[in-house]
Short mmCIF file of C-alpha atoms in Angstrom, two decimals:
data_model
loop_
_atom_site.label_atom_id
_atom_site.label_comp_id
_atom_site.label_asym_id
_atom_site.label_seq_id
_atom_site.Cartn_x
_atom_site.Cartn_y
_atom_site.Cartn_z
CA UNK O 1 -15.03 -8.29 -6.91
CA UNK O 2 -14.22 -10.12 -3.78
CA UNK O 3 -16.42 -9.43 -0.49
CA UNK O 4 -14.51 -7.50 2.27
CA UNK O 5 -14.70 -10.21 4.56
CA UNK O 6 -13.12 -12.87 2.20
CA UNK O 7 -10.27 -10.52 1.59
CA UNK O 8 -9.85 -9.77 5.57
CA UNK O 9 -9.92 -13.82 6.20
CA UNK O 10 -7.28 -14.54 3.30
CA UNK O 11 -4.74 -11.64 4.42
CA UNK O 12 -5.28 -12.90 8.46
CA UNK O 13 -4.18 -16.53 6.97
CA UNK O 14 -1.45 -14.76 5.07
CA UNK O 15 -0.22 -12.72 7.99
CA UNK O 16 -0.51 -15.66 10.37
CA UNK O 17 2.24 -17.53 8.17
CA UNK O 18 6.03 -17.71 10.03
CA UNK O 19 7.62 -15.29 7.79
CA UNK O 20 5.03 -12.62 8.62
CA UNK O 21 5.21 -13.07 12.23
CA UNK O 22 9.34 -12.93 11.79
CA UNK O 23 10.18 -10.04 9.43
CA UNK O 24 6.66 -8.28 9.62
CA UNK O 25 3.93 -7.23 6.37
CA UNK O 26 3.14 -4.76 4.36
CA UNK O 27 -0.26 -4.40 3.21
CA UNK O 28 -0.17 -1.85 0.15
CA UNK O 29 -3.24 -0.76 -1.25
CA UNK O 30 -5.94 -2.56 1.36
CA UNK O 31 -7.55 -1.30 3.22
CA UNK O 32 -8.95 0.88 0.49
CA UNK O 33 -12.23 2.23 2.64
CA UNK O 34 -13.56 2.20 5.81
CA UNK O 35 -15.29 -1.03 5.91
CA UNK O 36 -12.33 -2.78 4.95
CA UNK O 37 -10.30 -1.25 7.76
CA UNK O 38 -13.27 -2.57 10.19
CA UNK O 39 -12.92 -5.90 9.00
CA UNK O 40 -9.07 -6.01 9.44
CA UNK O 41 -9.72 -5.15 12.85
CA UNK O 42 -11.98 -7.42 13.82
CA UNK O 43 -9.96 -9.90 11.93
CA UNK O 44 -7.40 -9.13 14.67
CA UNK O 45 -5.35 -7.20 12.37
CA UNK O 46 -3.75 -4.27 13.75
CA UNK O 47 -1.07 -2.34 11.42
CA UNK O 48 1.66 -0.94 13.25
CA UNK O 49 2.06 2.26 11.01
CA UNK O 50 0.11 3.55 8.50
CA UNK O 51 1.33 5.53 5.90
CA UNK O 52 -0.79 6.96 3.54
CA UNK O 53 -0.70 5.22 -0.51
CA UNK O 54 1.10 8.23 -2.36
CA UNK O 55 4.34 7.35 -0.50
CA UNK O 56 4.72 4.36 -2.32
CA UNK O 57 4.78 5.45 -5.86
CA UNK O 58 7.85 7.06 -5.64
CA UNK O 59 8.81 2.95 -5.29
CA UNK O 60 8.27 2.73 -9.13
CA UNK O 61 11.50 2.68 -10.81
CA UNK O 62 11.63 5.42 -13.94
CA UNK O 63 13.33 3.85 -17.02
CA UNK O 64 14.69 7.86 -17.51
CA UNK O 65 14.66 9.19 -13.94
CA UNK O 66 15.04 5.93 -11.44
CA UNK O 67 16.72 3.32 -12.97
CA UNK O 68 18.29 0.42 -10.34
CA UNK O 69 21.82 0.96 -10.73
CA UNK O 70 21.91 -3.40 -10.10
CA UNK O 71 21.74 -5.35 -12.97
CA UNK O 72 19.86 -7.65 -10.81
CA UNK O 73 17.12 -5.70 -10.16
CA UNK O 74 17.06 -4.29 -13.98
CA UNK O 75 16.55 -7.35 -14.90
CA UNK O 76 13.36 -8.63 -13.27
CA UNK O 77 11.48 -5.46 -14.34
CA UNK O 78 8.63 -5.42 -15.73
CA UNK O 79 6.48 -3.07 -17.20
CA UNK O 80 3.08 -3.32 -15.26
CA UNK O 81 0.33 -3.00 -17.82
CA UNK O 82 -2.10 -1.38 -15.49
CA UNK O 83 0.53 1.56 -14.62
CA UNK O 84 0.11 3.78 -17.05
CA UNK O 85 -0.26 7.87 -15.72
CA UNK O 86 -4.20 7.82 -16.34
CA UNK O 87 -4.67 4.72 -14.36
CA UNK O 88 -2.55 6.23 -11.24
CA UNK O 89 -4.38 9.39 -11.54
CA UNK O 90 -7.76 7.77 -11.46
CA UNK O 91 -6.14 5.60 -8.32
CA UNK O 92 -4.84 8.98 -6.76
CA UNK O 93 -8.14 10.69 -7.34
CA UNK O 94 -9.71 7.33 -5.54
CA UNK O 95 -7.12 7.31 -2.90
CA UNK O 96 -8.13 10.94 -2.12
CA UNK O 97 -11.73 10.54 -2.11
CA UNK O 98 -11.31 7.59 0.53
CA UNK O 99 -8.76 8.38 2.78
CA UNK O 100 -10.46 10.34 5.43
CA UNK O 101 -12.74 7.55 6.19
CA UNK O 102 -9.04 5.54 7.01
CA UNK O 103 -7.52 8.05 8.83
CA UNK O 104 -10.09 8.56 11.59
CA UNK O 105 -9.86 4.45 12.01
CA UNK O 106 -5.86 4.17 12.03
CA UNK O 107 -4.91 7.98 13.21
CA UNK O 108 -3.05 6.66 16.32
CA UNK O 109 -0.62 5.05 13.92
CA UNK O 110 -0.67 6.61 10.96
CA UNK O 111 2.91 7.74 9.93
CA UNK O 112 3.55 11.32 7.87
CA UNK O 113 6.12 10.82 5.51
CA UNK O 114 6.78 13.66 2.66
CA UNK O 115 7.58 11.85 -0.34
CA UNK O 116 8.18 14.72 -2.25
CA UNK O 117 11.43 14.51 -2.21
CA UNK O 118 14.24 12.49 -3.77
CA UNK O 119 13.16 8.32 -3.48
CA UNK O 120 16.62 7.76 -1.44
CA UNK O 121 15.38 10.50 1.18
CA UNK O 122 11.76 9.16 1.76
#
């Protein structure tokens, strides 16, 4: 497990790289509690929008459902092996238990978005 503050000082470094500062981040999955939104802030780091984790998953391609219509992008899929529908439940049920905690800190910024709808519409 890595402390809070190491993973605050490595994303700052990260963030303070050109391409960052040029085409902007995306921090998905951090912070994951409260005290690791505290220490992004007094890292200096200071999100934009914030939109809340279960957006994203409709960003996993379906092999029945959502497959990339670019052979391109078919090709460099891969199967992650910590994906399977227990494992995003369990991260769901986590995501749910800590999310208030977030929300108070980034609620000026944080960004609705109902992604309950078709991937090409969120």
């Amino acid at each position: 497990k890595i402390p809070n503050a190491l993973w605050a000082n490595l994303i700052r470094e990260r963030l303070s790289n050109v391409d960052c500062i040029k085409q902007g981040w995306i921090l998905e999955g951090f912070p994951e509690n409260r005290e690791q939104a505290w220490m992004l802030q007094s890292s200096g780091i200071f999100p934009r929008h914030v939109v809340p984790n279960h957006v994203f998953l409709v960003e996993v391609f379906h092999t029945t459902f959502d497959w990339p219509s670019d052979p391109l992008v078919q090709q460099r899929l891969v199967k992650p092996e910590d994906l399977s529908e227990q494992e995003v439940s369990k991260k769901l049920l986590e995501y749910h238990r800590t999310f208030p905690e977030i929300f108070h800190i980034y609620q000026k910024v944080l960004k609705s978005i109902n992604a309950d709808q078709p991937s090409v519409d969120v």
